[in-house]
CSV table of N, CA, C and O in Angstrom, one decimal:
chain,number,residue,atom,x,y,z
A,103,MET,N,-19.0,-6.9,12.4
A,103,MET,CA,-19.1,-6.0,11.2
A,103,MET,C,-18.1,-6.6,10.2
A,103,MET,O,-16.9,-6.8,10.5
A,104,GLU,N,-18.5,-6.9,9.0
A,104,GLU,CA,-17.7,-7.5,7.9
A,104,GLU,C,-17.1,-6.3,7.1
A,104,GLU,O,-17.7,-5.4,6.7
A,105,LYS,N,-15.7,-6.5,6.9
A,105,LYS,CA,-15.0,-5.5,6.1
A,105,LYS,C,-15.1,-5.8,4.7
A,105,LYS,O,-15.1,-6.9,4.2
A,106,LYS,N,-15.3,-4.7,3.9
A,106,LYS,CA,-15.3,-4.9,2.4
A,106,LYS,C,-13.9,-5.1,1.9
A,106,LYS,O,-13.0,-4.5,2.3
A,107,VAL,N,-13.8,-6.1,1.0
A,107,VAL,CA,-12.5,-6.3,0.3
A,107,VAL,C,-12.2,-5.2,-0.6
A,107,VAL,O,-13.0,-4.8,-1.5
A,108,THR,N,-11.1,-4.6,-0.5
A,108,THR,CA,-10.7,-3.5,-1.4
A,108,THR,C,-10.1,-4.0,-2.7
A,108,THR,O,-9.2,-4.9,-2.6
A,109,THR,N,-10.5,-3.5,-3.8
A,109,THR,CA,-9.9,-3.9,-5.1
A,109,THR,C,-8.8,-2.9,-5.4
A,109,THR,O,-8.7,-1.8,-4.9
A,110,HIS,N,-7.9,-3.4,-6.3
A,110,HIS,CA,-6.8,-2.6,-6.7
A,110,HIS,C,-7.3,-1.3,-7.4
A,110,HIS,O,-6.7,-0.2,-7.2
A,111,LEU,N,-8.3,-1.4,-8.2
A,111,LEU,CA,-8.8,-0.2,-8.9
A,111,LEU,C,-9.3,0.9,-8.0
A,111,LEU,O,-9.2,2.1,-8.3
A,112,GLU,N,-9.7,0.5,-6.8
A,112,GLU,CA,-10.2,1.5,-5.8
A,112,GLU,C,-9.0,2.4,-5.3
A,112,GLU,O,-9.2,3.4,-4.7
A,113,GLN,N,-7.8,1.9,-5.6
A,113,GLN,CA,-6.6,2.7,-5.2
A,113,GLN,C,-6.2,3.8,-6.1
A,113,GLN,O,-5.4,4.6,-5.8
A,114,VAL,N,-6.8,3.7,-7.3
A,114,VAL,CA,-6.3,4.7,-8.4
A,114,VAL,C,-6.6,6.2,-7.9
A,114,VAL,O,-5.7,7.0,-8.1
A,115,PRO,N,-7.8,6.5,-7.4
A,115,PRO,CA,-7.9,7.9,-7.0
A,115,PRO,C,-6.9,8.3,-5.9
A,115,PRO,O,-6.4,9.5,-6.0
A,116,ARG,N,-6.6,7.4,-5.0
A,116,ARG,CA,-5.6,7.8,-4.0
A,116,ARG,C,-4.3,8.0,-4.6
A,116,ARG,O,-3.5,8.9,-4.3
A,117,LEU,N,-3.9,7.1,-5.6
A,117,LEU,CA,-2.6,7.2,-6.3
A,117,LEU,C,-2.6,8.5,-7.1
A,117,LEU,O,-1.5,9.1,-7.2
A,118,ASN,N,-3.7,8.9,-7.7
A,118,ASN,CA,-3.8,10.2,-8.4
A,118,ASN,C,-3.5,11.4,-7.5
A,118,ASN,O,-2.8,12.3,-7.9
A,119,ARG,N,-4.0,11.3,-6.3
A,119,ARG,CA,-3.8,12.4,-5.3
A,119,ARG,C,-2.3,12.4,-4.9
A,119,ARG,O,-1.7,13.5,-4.8
A,120,ILE,N,-1.7,11.2,-4.7
A,120,ILE,CA,-0.3,11.1,-4.4
A,120,ILE,C,0.5,11.7,-5.5
A,120,ILE,O,1.5,12.4,-5.3
A,121,GLU,N,0.2,11.3,-6.7
A,121,GLU,CA,0.9,11.9,-7.9
A,121,GLU,C,0.9,13.4,-7.9
A,121,GLU,O,1.9,14.1,-8.1
A,122,GLY,N,-0.3,14.0,-7.6
A,122,GLY,CA,-0.4,15.4,-7.5
A,122,GLY,C,0.5,16.0,-6.4
A,122,GLY,O,1.1,17.1,-6.5
A,123,GLN,N,0.5,15.3,-5.2
A,123,GLN,CA,1.4,15.7,-4.1
A,123,GLN,C,2.9,15.7,-4.5
A,123,GLN,O,3.6,16.6,-4.1
A,124,VAL,N,3.3,14.7,-5.3
A,124,VAL,CA,4.7,14.6,-5.7
A,124,VAL,C,5.0,15.8,-6.6
A,124,VAL,O,6.1,16.4,-6.5
A,125,ARG,N,4.1,16.1,-7.5
A,125,ARG,CA,4.3,17.3,-8.4
A,125,ARG,C,4.4,18.5,-7.6
A,125,ARG,O,5.2,19.4,-7.8
A,126,GLY,N,3.6,18.6,-6.5
A,126,GLY,CA,3.6,19.8,-5.6
A,126,GLY,C,5.0,19.9,-4.9
A,126,GLY,O,5.5,21.0,-4.8
A,127,ILE,N,5.5,18.8,-4.5
A,127,ILE,CA,6.8,18.8,-3.8
A,127,ILE,C,7.9,19.2,-4.8
A,127,ILE,O,8.8,20.0,-4.4
A,128,LYS,N,7.8,18.7,-6.0
A,128,LYS,CA,8.8,19.1,-7.0
A,128,LYS,C,8.8,20.6,-7.2
A,128,LYS,O,9.8,21.3,-7.2
A,129,ARG,N,7.6,21.2,-7.3
A,129,ARG,CA,7.4,22.6,-7.4
A,129,ARG,C,8.0,23.3,-6.2
A,129,ARG,O,8.7,24.4,-6.3
A,130,MET,N,7.7,22.8,-5.0
A,130,MET,CA,8.3,23.4,-3.8
A,130,MET,C,9.8,23.4,-3.8
A,130,MET,O,10.4,24.4,-3.4
A,131,ILE,N,10.4,22.4,-4.3
A,131,ILE,CA,11.9,22.3,-4.3
A,131,ILE,C,12.4,23.3,-5.4
A,131,ILE,O,13.4,24.0,-5.1
A,132,GLU,N,11.7,23.3,-6.5
A,132,GLU,CA,12.2,24.3,-7.6
A,132,GLU,C,12.1,25.7,-7.1
A,132,GLU,O,12.9,26.6,-7.4
A,133,GLU,N,11.1,26.0,-6.2
A,133,GLU,CA,10.9,27.3,-5.7
A,133,GLU,C,11.7,27.6,-4.4
A,133,GLU,O,11.6,28.7,-3.8
A,134,GLU,N,12.5,26.6,-4.1
A,134,GLU,CA,13.4,26.7,-2.9
A,134,GLU,C,12.6,27.0,-1.6
A,134,GLU,O,13.0,27.9,-0.8
A,135,ARG,N,11.5,26.3,-1.4
A,135,ARG,CA,10.7,26.5,-0.2
A,135,ARG,C,11.4,26.0,1.0
A,135,ARG,O,12.3,25.3,1.0
A,136,TYR,N,10.8,26.4,2.1
A,136,TYR,CA,11.4,26.0,3.5
A,136,TYR,C,11.4,24.5,3.6
A,136,TYR,O,10.5,23.8,3.3
A,137,CYS,N,12.6,24.0,4.1
A,137,CYS,CA,12.8,22.6,4.3
A,137,CYS,C,11.7,21.9,5.1
A,137,CYS,O,11.3,20.8,4.7
A,138,VAL,N,11.3,22.5,6.1
A,138,VAL,CA,10.3,21.8,7.0
A,138,VAL,C,9.0,21.6,6.3
A,138,VAL,O,8.4,20.6,6.4
A,139,ASP,N,8.6,22.6,5.5
A,139,ASP,CA,7.4,22.5,4.7
A,139,ASP,C,7.5,21.3,3.7
A,139,ASP,O,6.5,20.5,3.6
A,140,ILE,N,8.6,21.2,3.1
A,140,ILE,CA,8.8,20.0,2.2
A,140,ILE,C,8.8,18.7,2.9
A,140,ILE,O,8.2,17.8,2.5
A,141,LEU,N,9.5,18.7,4.1
A,141,LEU,CA,9.5,17.4,4.8
A,141,LEU,C,8.1,17.0,5.3
A,141,LEU,O,7.8,15.8,5.3
A,142,ILE,N,7.3,18.0,5.7
A,142,ILE,CA,5.9,17.7,6.1
A,142,ILE,C,5.1,17.1,4.9
A,142,ILE,O,4.4,16.1,5.1
A,143,GLN,N,5.3,17.6,3.7
A,143,GLN,CA,4.6,17.1,2.6
A,143,GLN,C,5.1,15.7,2.2
A,143,GLN,O,4.3,14.8,1.8
A,144,LEU,N,6.4,15.5,2.3
A,144,LEU,CA,7.0,14.2,2.1
A,144,LEU,C,6.4,13.1,3.1
A,144,LEU,O,6.1,12.0,2.7
A,145,LYS,N,6.2,13.5,4.3
A,145,LYS,CA,5.6,12.6,5.3
A,145,LYS,C,4.2,12.3,4.9
A,145,LYS,O,3.7,11.1,5.0
A,146,SER,N,3.5,13.3,4.4
A,146,SER,CA,2.1,13.1,4.0
A,146,SER,C,2.0,12.0,2.9
A,146,SER,O,1.2,11.1,2.9
A,147,ILE,N,2.9,12.2,1.9
A,147,ILE,CA,3.0,11.2,0.8
A,147,ILE,C,3.3,9.8,1.3
A,147,ILE,O,2.7,8.8,0.9
A,148,SER,N,4.3,9.7,2.2
A,148,SER,CA,4.7,8.5,2.7
A,148,SER,C,3.5,7.8,3.4
A,148,SER,O,3.3,6.6,3.3
A,149,SER,N,2.8,8.5,4.2
A,149,SER,CA,1.6,8.0,4.9
A,149,SER,C,0.5,7.5,3.9
A,149,SER,O,-0.1,6.5,4.1
A,150,ALA,N,0.3,8.3,2.8
A,150,ALA,CA,-0.7,7.9,1.8
A,150,ALA,C,-0.3,6.7,1.1
A,150,ALA,O,-1.1,5.8,0.8
A,151,LEU,N,1.0,6.5,0.8
A,151,LEU,CA,1.5,5.3,0.1
A,151,LEU,C,1.3,4.1,1.0
A,151,LEU,O,1.0,3.0,0.6
A,152,ALA,N,1.6,4.3,2.3
A,152,ALA,CA,1.4,3.2,3.3
A,152,ALA,C,0.0,2.7,3.3
A,152,ALA,O,-0.3,1.5,3.5
A,153,LYS,N,-1.0,3.7,3.2
A,153,LYS,CA,-2.4,3.3,3.2
A,153,LYS,C,-2.7,2.5,1.9
A,153,LYS,O,-3.5,1.5,2.0
A,154,VAL,N,-2.2,2.8,0.8
A,154,VAL,CA,-2.4,2.1,-0.4
A,154,VAL,C,-1.8,0.7,-0.2
A,154,VAL,O,-2.4,-0.3,-0.6
A,155,GLN,N,-0.6,0.6,0.3
A,155,GLN,CA,0.0,-0.7,0.6
A,155,GLN,C,-0.8,-1.5,1.5
A,155,GLN,O,-1.0,-2.7,1.2
A,156,GLU,N,-1.3,-0.9,2.6
A,156,GLU,CA,-2.2,-1.7,3.5
A,156,GLU,C,-3.4,-2.2,2.8
A,156,GLU,O,-3.8,-3.3,3.0
A,157,ASN,N,-4.1,-1.4,2.0
A,157,ASN,CA,-5.3,-1.8,1.3
A,157,ASN,C,-5.0,-2.9,0.4
A,157,ASN,O,-5.8,-3.9,0.3
A,158,ILE,N,-4.0,-2.9,-0.4
A,158,ILE,CA,-3.7,-4.0,-1.3
A,158,ILE,C,-3.3,-5.2,-0.6
A,158,ILE,O,-3.7,-6.3,-0.9
A,159,PHE,N,-2.5,-5.1,0.5
A,159,PHE,CA,-2.2,-6.3,1.3
A,159,PHE,C,-3.4,-6.9,2.0
A,159,PHE,O,-3.6,-8.1,2.0
A,160,ARG,N,-4.3,-6.1,2.4
A,160,ARG,CA,-5.6,-6.6,3.0
A,160,ARG,C,-6.4,-7.3,1.9
A,160,ARG,O,-6.9,-8.4,2.2
A,161,HIS,N,-6.5,-6.8,0.7
A,161,HIS,CA,-7.1,-7.5,-0.4
A,161,HIS,C,-6.5,-8.8,-0.6
A,161,HIS,O,-7.2,-9.8,-0.8
A,162,HIS,N,-5.2,-8.8,-0.6
A,162,HIS,CA,-4.4,-10.1,-0.9
A,162,HIS,C,-4.8,-11.1,0.2
A,162,HIS,O,-5.0,-12.3,-0.1
A,163,LEU,N,-4.8,-10.7,1.4
A,163,LEU,CA,-5.1,-11.6,2.5
A,163,LEU,C,-6.5,-12.1,2.5
A,163,LEU,O,-6.8,-13.3,2.7
A,164,GLU,N,-7.5,-11.2,2.2
A,164,GLU,CA,-8.9,-11.6,2.2
A,164,GLU,C,-9.3,-12.3,1.0
A,164,GLU,O,-10.4,-12.9,1.0
A,165,SER,N,-8.5,-12.3,-0.1
A,165,SER,CA,-8.9,-13.0,-1.3
A,165,SER,C,-7.9,-14.1,-1.6
A,165,SER,O,-8.2,-15.3,-1.3
A,166,CYS,N,-6.8,-13.8,-2.1
A,166,CYS,CA,-5.8,-14.8,-2.6
A,166,CYS,C,-5.4,-15.7,-1.5
A,166,CYS,O,-5.4,-17.0,-1.6
A,167,VAL,N,-5.0,-15.2,-0.3
A,167,VAL,CA,-4.5,-16.1,0.8
A,167,VAL,C,-5.6,-16.9,1.3
A,167,VAL,O,-5.5,-18.1,1.5
A,168,LYS,N,-6.8,-16.3,1.6
A,168,LYS,CA,-7.9,-17.0,2.1
A,168,LYS,C,-8.3,-18.2,1.2
A,168,LYS,O,-8.6,-19.3,1.7
A,169,ASP,N,-8.3,-17.9,-0.1
A,169,ASP,CA,-8.7,-19.0,-1.0
A,169,ASP,C,-7.7,-20.1,-1.0
A,169,ASP,O,-8.1,-21.3,-1.0
A,170,SER,N,-6.4,-19.8,-0.9
A,170,SER,CA,-5.4,-20.8,-0.9
A,170,SER,C,-5.5,-21.7,0.4
A,170,SER,O,-5.3,-22.9,0.4
A,171,LEU,N,-5.7,-21.0,1.5
A,171,LEU,CA,-5.8,-21.7,2.8
A,171,LEU,C,-7.0,-22.6,2.9
A,171,LEU,O,-7.1,-23.5,3.7
A,172,SER,N,-8.1,-22.2,2.2
A,172,SER,CA,-9.3,-23.0,2.3
A,172,SER,C,-9.3,-24.2,1.3
A,172,SER,O,-10.2,-25.0,1.3
A,173,GLY,N,-8.3,-24.2,0.4
A,173,GLY,CA,-8.1,-25.3,-0.6
A,173,GLY,C,-7.7,-26.6,0.1
A,173,GLY,O,-7.4,-26.6,1.3
A,174,SER,N,-7.6,-27.6,-0.7
A,174,SER,CA,-7.2,-28.9,-0.2
A,174,SER,C,-5.7,-29.2,-0.3
A,174,SER,O,-5.2,-30.1,0.4
A,175,LYS,N,-5.0,-28.5,-1.1
A,175,LYS,CA,-3.6,-28.9,-1.3
A,175,LYS,C,-2.7,-28.2,-0.2
A,175,LYS,O,-2.6,-27.0,-0.1
A,176,GLN,N,-2.1,-29.1,0.6
A,176,GLN,CA,-1.2,-28.7,1.7
A,176,GLN,C,0.0,-27.8,1.2
A,176,GLN,O,0.4,-26.9,1.8
A,177,GLU,N,0.5,-28.2,0.0
A,177,GLU,CA,1.6,-27.5,-0.5
A,177,GLU,C,1.3,-26.1,-0.9
A,177,GLU,O,2.1,-25.2,-0.6
A,178,ASP,N,0.1,-25.8,-1.4
A,178,ASP,CA,-0.4,-24.5,-1.7
A,178,ASP,C,-0.5,-23.7,-0.5
A,178,ASP,O,-0.1,-22.5,-0.4
A,179,LYS,N,-1.0,-24.3,0.6
A,179,LYS,CA,-1.2,-23.6,1.9
A,179,LYS,C,0.2,-23.1,2.4
A,179,LYS,O,0.4,-22.0,2.8
A,180,GLU,N,1.1,-24.1,2.4
A,180,GLU,CA,2.5,-23.8,2.9
A,180,GLU,C,3.1,-22.7,2.1
A,180,GLU,O,3.8,-21.8,2.7
A,181,LYS,N,3.0,-22.7,0.8
A,181,LYS,CA,3.6,-21.7,-0.1
A,181,LYS,C,3.0,-20.3,0.2
A,181,LYS,O,3.7,-19.3,0.3
A,182,LYS,N,1.7,-20.3,0.4
A,182,LYS,CA,1.0,-19.0,0.7
A,182,LYS,C,1.4,-18.4,2.1
A,182,LYS,O,1.6,-17.2,2.2
A,183,VAL,N,1.5,-19.3,3.1
A,183,VAL,CA,2.0,-18.8,4.4
A,183,VAL,C,3.4,-18.3,4.3
A,183,VAL,O,3.7,-17.2,4.8
A,184,GLU,N,4.3,-18.9,3.6
A,184,GLU,CA,5.7,-18.5,3.4
A,184,GLU,C,5.7,-17.1,2.7
A,184,GLU,O,6.4,-16.2,3.0
A,185,GLU,N,4.8,-17.0,1.7
A,185,GLU,CA,4.7,-15.7,0.9
A,185,GLU,C,4.3,-14.6,1.9
A,185,GLU,O,4.9,-13.5,1.8
A,186,VAL,N,3.3,-14.8,2.7
A,186,VAL,CA,2.9,-13.8,3.7
A,186,VAL,C,4.0,-13.4,4.7
A,186,VAL,O,4.2,-12.3,5.0
A,187,ILE,N,4.7,-14.4,5.1
A,187,ILE,CA,5.8,-14.2,6.1
A,187,ILE,C,6.9,-13.3,5.4
A,187,ILE,O,7.4,-12.4,6.0
A,188,ARG,N,7.2,-13.6,4.1
A,188,ARG,CA,8.2,-12.8,3.4
A,188,ARG,C,7.7,-11.4,3.2
A,188,ARG,O,8.5,-10.4,3.4
A,189,LEU,N,6.4,-11.2,2.9
A,189,LEU,CA,5.9,-9.9,2.7
A,189,LEU,C,5.9,-9.1,4.0
A,189,LEU,O,6.3,-7.9,4.0
A,190,LEU,N,5.6,-9.7,5.1
A,190,LEU,CA,5.6,-9.0,6.4
A,190,LEU,C,7.1,-8.6,6.7
A,190,LEU,O,7.3,-7.5,7.3
A,191,GLY,N,8.0,-9.4,6.4
A,191,GLY,CA,9.4,-9.0,6.6
A,191,GLY,C,9.8,-7.8,5.8
A,191,GLY,O,10.6,-7.0,6.3
A,192,LYS,N,9.3,-7.7,4.6
A,192,LYS,CA,9.6,-6.6,3.7
A,192,LYS,C,9.0,-5.3,4.2
A,192,LYS,O,9.5,-4.2,4.0
A,193,PHE,N,7.8,-5.4,4.9
A,193,PHE,CA,7.1,-4.3,5.4
A,193,PHE,C,7.6,-3.6,6.6
A,193,PHE,O,7.3,-2.5,7.0
A,194,ARG,N,8.5,-4.4,7.3
A,194,ARG,CA,9.0,-3.9,8.6
A,194,ARG,C,9.9,-2.7,8.4
A,194,ARG,O,10.5,-2.3,7.5
């Protein structure tokens, strides 16, 4: 089964939902809601952002990186591999 490459624009609705969640948490804090409820909502936002990050990283690998690795310039390939290694280090 072939996966569809996700474009950045497809992330906008997800980011709009996250934006709404952040506003909701701000409201919860202003209303001095129960800490655990706020923490649960924060975890939800964190997970949603991680999914956006995963989708954009997948797009990068399936398009930009794939194109560079299939090219003929060895220098471009090496730069792209180093870029991916640096990104993976940041995601840890």
